[in-house]
PDB file of C-alpha atoms and ligand atoms in Angstrom:
ATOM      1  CA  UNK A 198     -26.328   2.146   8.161  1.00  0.00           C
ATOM      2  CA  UNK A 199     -24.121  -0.743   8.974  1.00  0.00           C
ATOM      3  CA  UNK A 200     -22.103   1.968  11.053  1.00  0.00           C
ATOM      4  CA  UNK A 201     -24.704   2.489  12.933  1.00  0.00           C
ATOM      5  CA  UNK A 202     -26.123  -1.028  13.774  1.00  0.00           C
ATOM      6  CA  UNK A 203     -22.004  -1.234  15.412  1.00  0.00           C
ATOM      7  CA  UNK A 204     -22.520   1.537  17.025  1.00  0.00           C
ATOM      8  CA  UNK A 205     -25.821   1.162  18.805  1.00  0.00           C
ATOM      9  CA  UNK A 206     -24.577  -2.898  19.626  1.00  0.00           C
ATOM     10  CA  UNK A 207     -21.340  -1.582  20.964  1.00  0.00           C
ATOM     11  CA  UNK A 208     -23.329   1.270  23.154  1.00  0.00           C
ATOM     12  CA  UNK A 209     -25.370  -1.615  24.250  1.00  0.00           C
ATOM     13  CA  UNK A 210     -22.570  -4.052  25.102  1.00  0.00           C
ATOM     14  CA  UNK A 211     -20.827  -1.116  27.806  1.00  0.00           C
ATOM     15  CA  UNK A 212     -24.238  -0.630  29.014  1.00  0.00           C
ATOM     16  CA  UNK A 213     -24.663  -4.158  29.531  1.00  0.00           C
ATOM     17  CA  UNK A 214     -20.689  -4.638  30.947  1.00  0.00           C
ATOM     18  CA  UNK A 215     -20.458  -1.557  33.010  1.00  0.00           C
ATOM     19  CA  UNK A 216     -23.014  -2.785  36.070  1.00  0.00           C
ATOM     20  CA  UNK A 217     -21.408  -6.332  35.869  1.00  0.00           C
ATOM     21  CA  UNK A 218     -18.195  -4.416  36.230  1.00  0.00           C
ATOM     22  CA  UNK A 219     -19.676  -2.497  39.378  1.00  0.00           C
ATOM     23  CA  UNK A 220     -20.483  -6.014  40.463  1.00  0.00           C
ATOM     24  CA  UNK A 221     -17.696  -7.830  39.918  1.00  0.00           C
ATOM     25  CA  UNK A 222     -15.791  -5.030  41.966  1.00  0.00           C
ATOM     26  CA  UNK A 223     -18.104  -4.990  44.877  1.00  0.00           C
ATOM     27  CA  UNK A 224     -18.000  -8.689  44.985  1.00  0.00           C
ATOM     28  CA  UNK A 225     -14.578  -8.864  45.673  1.00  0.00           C
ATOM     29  CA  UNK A 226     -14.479  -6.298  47.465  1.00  0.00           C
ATOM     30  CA  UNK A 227     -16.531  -8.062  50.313  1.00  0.00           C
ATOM     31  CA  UNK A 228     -14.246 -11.197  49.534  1.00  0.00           C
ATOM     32  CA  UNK A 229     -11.422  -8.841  50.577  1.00  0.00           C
ATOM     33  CA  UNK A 230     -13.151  -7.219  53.639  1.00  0.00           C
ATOM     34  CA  UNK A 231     -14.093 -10.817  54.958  1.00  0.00           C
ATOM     35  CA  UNK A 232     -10.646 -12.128  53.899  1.00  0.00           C
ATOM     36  CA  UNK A 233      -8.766  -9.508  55.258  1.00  0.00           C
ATOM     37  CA  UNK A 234     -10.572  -7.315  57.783  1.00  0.00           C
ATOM     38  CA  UNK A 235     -13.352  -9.293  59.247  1.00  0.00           C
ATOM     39  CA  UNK A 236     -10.757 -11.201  61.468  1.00  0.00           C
ATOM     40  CA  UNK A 237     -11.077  -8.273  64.108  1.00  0.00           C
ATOM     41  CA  UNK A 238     -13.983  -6.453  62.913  1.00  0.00           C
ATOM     42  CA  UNK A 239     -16.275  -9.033  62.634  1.00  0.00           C
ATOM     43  CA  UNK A 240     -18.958 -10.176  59.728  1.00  0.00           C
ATOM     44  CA  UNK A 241     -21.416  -7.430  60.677  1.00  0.00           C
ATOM     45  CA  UNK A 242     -18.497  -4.636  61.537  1.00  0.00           C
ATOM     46  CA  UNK A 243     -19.275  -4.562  65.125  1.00  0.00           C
ATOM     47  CA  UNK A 244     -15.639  -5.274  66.176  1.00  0.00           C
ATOM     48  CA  UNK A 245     -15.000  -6.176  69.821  1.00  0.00           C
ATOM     49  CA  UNK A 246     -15.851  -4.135  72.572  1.00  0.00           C
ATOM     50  CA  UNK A 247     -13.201  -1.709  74.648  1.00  0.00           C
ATOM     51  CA  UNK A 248     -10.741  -3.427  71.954  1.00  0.00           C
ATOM     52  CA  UNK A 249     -12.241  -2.762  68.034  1.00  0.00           C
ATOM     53  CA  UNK A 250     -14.341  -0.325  67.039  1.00  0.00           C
ATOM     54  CA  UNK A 251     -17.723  -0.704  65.766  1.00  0.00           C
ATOM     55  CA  UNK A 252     -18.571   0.410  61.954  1.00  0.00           C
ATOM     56  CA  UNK A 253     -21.951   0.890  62.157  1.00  0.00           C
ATOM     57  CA  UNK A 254     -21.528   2.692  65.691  1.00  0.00           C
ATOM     58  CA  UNK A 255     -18.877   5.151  64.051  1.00  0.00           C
ATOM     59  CA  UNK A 256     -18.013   4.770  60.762  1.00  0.00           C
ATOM     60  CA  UNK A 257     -20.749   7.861  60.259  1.00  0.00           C
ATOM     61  CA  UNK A 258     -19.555  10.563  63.085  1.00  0.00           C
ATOM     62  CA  UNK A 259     -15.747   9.370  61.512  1.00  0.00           C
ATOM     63  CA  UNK A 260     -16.574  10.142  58.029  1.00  0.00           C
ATOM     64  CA  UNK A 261     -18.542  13.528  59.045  1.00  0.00           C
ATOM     65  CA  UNK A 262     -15.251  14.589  61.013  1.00  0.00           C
ATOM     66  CA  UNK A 263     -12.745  16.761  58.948  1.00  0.00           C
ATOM     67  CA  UNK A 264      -9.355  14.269  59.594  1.00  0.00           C
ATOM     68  CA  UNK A 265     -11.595  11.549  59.821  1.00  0.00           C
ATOM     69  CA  UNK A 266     -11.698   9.995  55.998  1.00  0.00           C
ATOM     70  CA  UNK A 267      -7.316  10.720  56.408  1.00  0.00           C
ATOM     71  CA  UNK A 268      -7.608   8.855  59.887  1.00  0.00           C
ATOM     72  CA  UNK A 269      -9.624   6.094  58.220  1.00  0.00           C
ATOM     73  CA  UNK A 270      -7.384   5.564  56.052  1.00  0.00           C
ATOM     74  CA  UNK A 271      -4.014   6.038  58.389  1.00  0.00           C
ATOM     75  CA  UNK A 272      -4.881   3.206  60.890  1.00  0.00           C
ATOM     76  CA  UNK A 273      -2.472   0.580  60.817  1.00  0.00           C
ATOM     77  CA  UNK A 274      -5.273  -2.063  59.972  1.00  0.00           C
ATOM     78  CA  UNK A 275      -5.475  -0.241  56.635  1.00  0.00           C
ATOM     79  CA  UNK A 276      -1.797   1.184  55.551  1.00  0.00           C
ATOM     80  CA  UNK A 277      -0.585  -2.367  56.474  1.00  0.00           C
ATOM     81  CA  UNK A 278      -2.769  -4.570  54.675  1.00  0.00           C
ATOM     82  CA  UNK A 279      -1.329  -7.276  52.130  1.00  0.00           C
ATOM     83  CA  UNK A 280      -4.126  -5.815  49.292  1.00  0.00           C
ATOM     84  CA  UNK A 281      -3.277  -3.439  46.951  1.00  0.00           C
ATOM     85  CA  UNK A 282      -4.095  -0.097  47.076  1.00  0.00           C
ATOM     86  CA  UNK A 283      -6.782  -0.479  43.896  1.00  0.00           C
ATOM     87  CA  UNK A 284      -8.599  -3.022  46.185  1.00  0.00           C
ATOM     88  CA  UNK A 285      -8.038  -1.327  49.834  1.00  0.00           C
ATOM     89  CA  UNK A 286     -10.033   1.550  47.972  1.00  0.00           C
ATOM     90  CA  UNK A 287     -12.896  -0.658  47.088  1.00  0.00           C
ATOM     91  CA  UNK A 288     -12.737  -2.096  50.418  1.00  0.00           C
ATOM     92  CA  UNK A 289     -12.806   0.895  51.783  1.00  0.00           C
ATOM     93  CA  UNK A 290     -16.067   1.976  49.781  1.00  0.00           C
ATOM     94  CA  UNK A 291     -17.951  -1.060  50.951  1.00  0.00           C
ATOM     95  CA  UNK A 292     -17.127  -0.604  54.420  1.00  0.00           C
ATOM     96  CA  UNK A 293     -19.097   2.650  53.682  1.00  0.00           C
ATOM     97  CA  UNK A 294     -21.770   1.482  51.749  1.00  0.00           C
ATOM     98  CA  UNK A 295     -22.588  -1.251  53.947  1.00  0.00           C
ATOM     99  CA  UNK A 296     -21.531  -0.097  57.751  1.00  0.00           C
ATOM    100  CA  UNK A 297     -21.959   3.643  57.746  1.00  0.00           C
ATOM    101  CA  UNK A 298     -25.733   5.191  57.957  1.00  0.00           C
ATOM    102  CA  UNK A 299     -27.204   5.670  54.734  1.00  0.00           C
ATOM    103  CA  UNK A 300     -27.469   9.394  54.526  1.00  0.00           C
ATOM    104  CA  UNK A 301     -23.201   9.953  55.579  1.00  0.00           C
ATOM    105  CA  UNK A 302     -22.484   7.106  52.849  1.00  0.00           C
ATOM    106  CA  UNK A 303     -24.650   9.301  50.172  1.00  0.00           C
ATOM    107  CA  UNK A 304     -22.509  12.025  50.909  1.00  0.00           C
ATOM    108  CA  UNK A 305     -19.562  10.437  51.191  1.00  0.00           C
ATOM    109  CA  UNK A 306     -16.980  10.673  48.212  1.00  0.00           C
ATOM    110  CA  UNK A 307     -15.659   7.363  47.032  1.00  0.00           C
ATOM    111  CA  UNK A 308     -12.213   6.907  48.214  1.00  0.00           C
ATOM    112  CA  UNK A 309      -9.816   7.022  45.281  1.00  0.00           C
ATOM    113  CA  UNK A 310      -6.647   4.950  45.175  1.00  0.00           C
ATOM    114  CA  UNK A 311      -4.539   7.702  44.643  1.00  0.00           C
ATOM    115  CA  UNK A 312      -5.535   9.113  48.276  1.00  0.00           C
ATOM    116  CA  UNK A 313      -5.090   5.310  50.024  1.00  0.00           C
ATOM    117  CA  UNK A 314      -1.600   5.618  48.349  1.00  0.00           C
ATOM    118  CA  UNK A 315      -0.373   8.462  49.384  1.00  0.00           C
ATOM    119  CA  UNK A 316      -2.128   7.689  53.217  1.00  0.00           C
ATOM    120  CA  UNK A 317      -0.918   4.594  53.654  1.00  0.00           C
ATOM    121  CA  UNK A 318       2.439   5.572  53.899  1.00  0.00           C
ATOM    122  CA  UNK A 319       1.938   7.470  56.910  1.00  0.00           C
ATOM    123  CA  UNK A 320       0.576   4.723  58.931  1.00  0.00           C
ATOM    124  CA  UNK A 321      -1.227   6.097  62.496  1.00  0.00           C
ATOM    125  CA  UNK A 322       1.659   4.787  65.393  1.00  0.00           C
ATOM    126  CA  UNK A 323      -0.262   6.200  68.097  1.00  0.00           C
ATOM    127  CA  UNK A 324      -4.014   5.274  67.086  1.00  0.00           C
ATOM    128  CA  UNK A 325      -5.106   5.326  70.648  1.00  0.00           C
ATOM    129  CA  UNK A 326      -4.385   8.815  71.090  1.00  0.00           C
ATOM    130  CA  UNK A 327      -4.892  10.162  67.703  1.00  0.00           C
ATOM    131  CA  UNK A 328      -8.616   9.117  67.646  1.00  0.00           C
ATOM    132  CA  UNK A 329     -10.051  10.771  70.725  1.00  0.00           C
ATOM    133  CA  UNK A 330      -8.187  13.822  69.425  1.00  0.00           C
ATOM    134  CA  UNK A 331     -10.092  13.966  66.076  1.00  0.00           C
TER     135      UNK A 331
HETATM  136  C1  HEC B 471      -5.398  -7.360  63.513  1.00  0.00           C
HETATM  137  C2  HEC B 471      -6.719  -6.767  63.687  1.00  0.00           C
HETATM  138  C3  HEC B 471      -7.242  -5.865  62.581  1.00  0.00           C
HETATM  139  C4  HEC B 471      -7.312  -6.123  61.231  1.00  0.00           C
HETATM  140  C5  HEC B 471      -6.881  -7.369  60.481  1.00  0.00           C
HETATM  141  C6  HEC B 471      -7.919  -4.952  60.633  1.00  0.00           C
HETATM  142  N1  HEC B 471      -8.220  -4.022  61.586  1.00  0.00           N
HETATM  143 FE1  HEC B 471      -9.124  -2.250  61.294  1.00  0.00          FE
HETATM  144  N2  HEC B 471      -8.881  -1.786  63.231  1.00  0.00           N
HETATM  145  C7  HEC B 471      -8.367  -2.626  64.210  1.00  0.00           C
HETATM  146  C8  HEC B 471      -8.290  -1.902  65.469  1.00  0.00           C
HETATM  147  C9  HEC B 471      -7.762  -2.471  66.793  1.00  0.00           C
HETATM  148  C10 HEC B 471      -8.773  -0.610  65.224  1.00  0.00           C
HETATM  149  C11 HEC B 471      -8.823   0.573  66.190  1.00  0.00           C
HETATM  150  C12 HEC B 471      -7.657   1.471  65.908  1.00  0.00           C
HETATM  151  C13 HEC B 471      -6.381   0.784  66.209  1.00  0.00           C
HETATM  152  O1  HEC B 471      -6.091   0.521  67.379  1.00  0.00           O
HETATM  153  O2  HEC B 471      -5.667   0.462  65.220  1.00  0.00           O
HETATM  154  C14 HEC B 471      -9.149  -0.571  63.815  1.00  0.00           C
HETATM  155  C15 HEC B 471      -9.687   0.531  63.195  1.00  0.00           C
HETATM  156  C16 HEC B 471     -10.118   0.560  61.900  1.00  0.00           C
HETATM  157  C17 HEC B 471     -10.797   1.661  61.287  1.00  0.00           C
HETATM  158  C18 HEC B 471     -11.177   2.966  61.981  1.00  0.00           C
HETATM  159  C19 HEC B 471     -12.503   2.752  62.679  1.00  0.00           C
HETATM  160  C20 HEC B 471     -12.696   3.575  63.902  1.00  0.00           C
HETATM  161  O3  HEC B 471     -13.875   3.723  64.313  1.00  0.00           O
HETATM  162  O4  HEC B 471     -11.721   4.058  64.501  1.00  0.00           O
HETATM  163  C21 HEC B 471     -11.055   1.330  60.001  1.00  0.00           C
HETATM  164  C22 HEC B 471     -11.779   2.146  58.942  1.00  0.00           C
HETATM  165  C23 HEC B 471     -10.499   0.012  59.802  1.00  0.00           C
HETATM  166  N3  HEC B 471      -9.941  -0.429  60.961  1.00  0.00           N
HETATM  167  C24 HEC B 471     -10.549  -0.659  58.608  1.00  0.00           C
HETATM  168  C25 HEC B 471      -9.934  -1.900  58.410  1.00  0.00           C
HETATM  169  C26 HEC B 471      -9.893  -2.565  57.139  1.00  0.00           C
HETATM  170  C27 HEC B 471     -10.487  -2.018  55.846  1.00  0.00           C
HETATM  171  C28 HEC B 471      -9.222  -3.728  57.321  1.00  0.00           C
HETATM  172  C29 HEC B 471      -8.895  -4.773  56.300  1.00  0.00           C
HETATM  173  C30 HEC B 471      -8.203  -4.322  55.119  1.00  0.00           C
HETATM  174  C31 HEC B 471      -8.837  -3.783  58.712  1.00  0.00           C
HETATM  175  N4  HEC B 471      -9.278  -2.656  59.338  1.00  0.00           N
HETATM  176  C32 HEC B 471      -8.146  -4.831  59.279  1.00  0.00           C
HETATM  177  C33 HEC B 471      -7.975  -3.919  64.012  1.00  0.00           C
HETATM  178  C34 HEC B 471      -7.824  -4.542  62.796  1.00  0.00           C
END
């Protein structure tokens, strides 16, 4: 009986813990994105026109192309970052869940940090180029 009573509070505590921990994460991950990113693209992703691109313009047709999550994630804005891979991934996710149209984020799979990793050591030199080309 007693067994049980731990069992049920300790069920309760991770279902208590877990969406703080979802929070927590997403928290810092806008810290990071306004920290670290917003600089050039801007509090509400637009970026600056003819120079940065605008999220909520094309984060969606991007993330619907097939190189575009490994171009995302190649741009020099992203492999050369000062964060860690563990929190460039959960920037990375926000950028989606809060930039790209609804529908393309639902579909999108979160990025993991084992792909921003591996990507980010093969950095984009020729971004210009490579993008139209996509
Ligand atoms: C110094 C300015 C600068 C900073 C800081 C910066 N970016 Fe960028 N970012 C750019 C530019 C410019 C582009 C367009 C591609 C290029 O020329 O690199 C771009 C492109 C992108 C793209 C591709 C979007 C598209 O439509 O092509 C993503 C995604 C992105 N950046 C994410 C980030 C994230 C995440 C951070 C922060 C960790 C960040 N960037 C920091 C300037 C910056």
């Amino acid at each position: 009986m007693k067994r049980r009573f731990a069992a049920t509070l300790l069920i309760g505590a991770v279902c208590v813990a877990a969406p703080a921990i979802a929070d927590d994460v997403e928290r810092r991950a806008k810290e990071d994105y306004l920290l670290h990113c917003m600089g050039c693209h801007g509090e509400q992703g637009r970026g600056l026109v003819g120079k940065v691109p605008s999220f909520p313009d094309d984060l969606g047709r991007l993330l619907t192309l097939p190189n575009g999550r490994d171009f995302i994630q190649r741009v020099p804005g992203v492999t050369q970052s000062d964060l860690s891979s563990v929190r460039l991934a959960a920037v990375l996710n926000w950028i989606v869940k809060t930039f790209a149209p609804a529908d393309v984020a639902a579909r999108t799979a979160p990025f993991t940090v084992a792909e921003v990793e591996r990507l980010r050591t093969q950095p984009l030199l020729e971004v210009a180029r490579e993008r139209p080309a996509l």
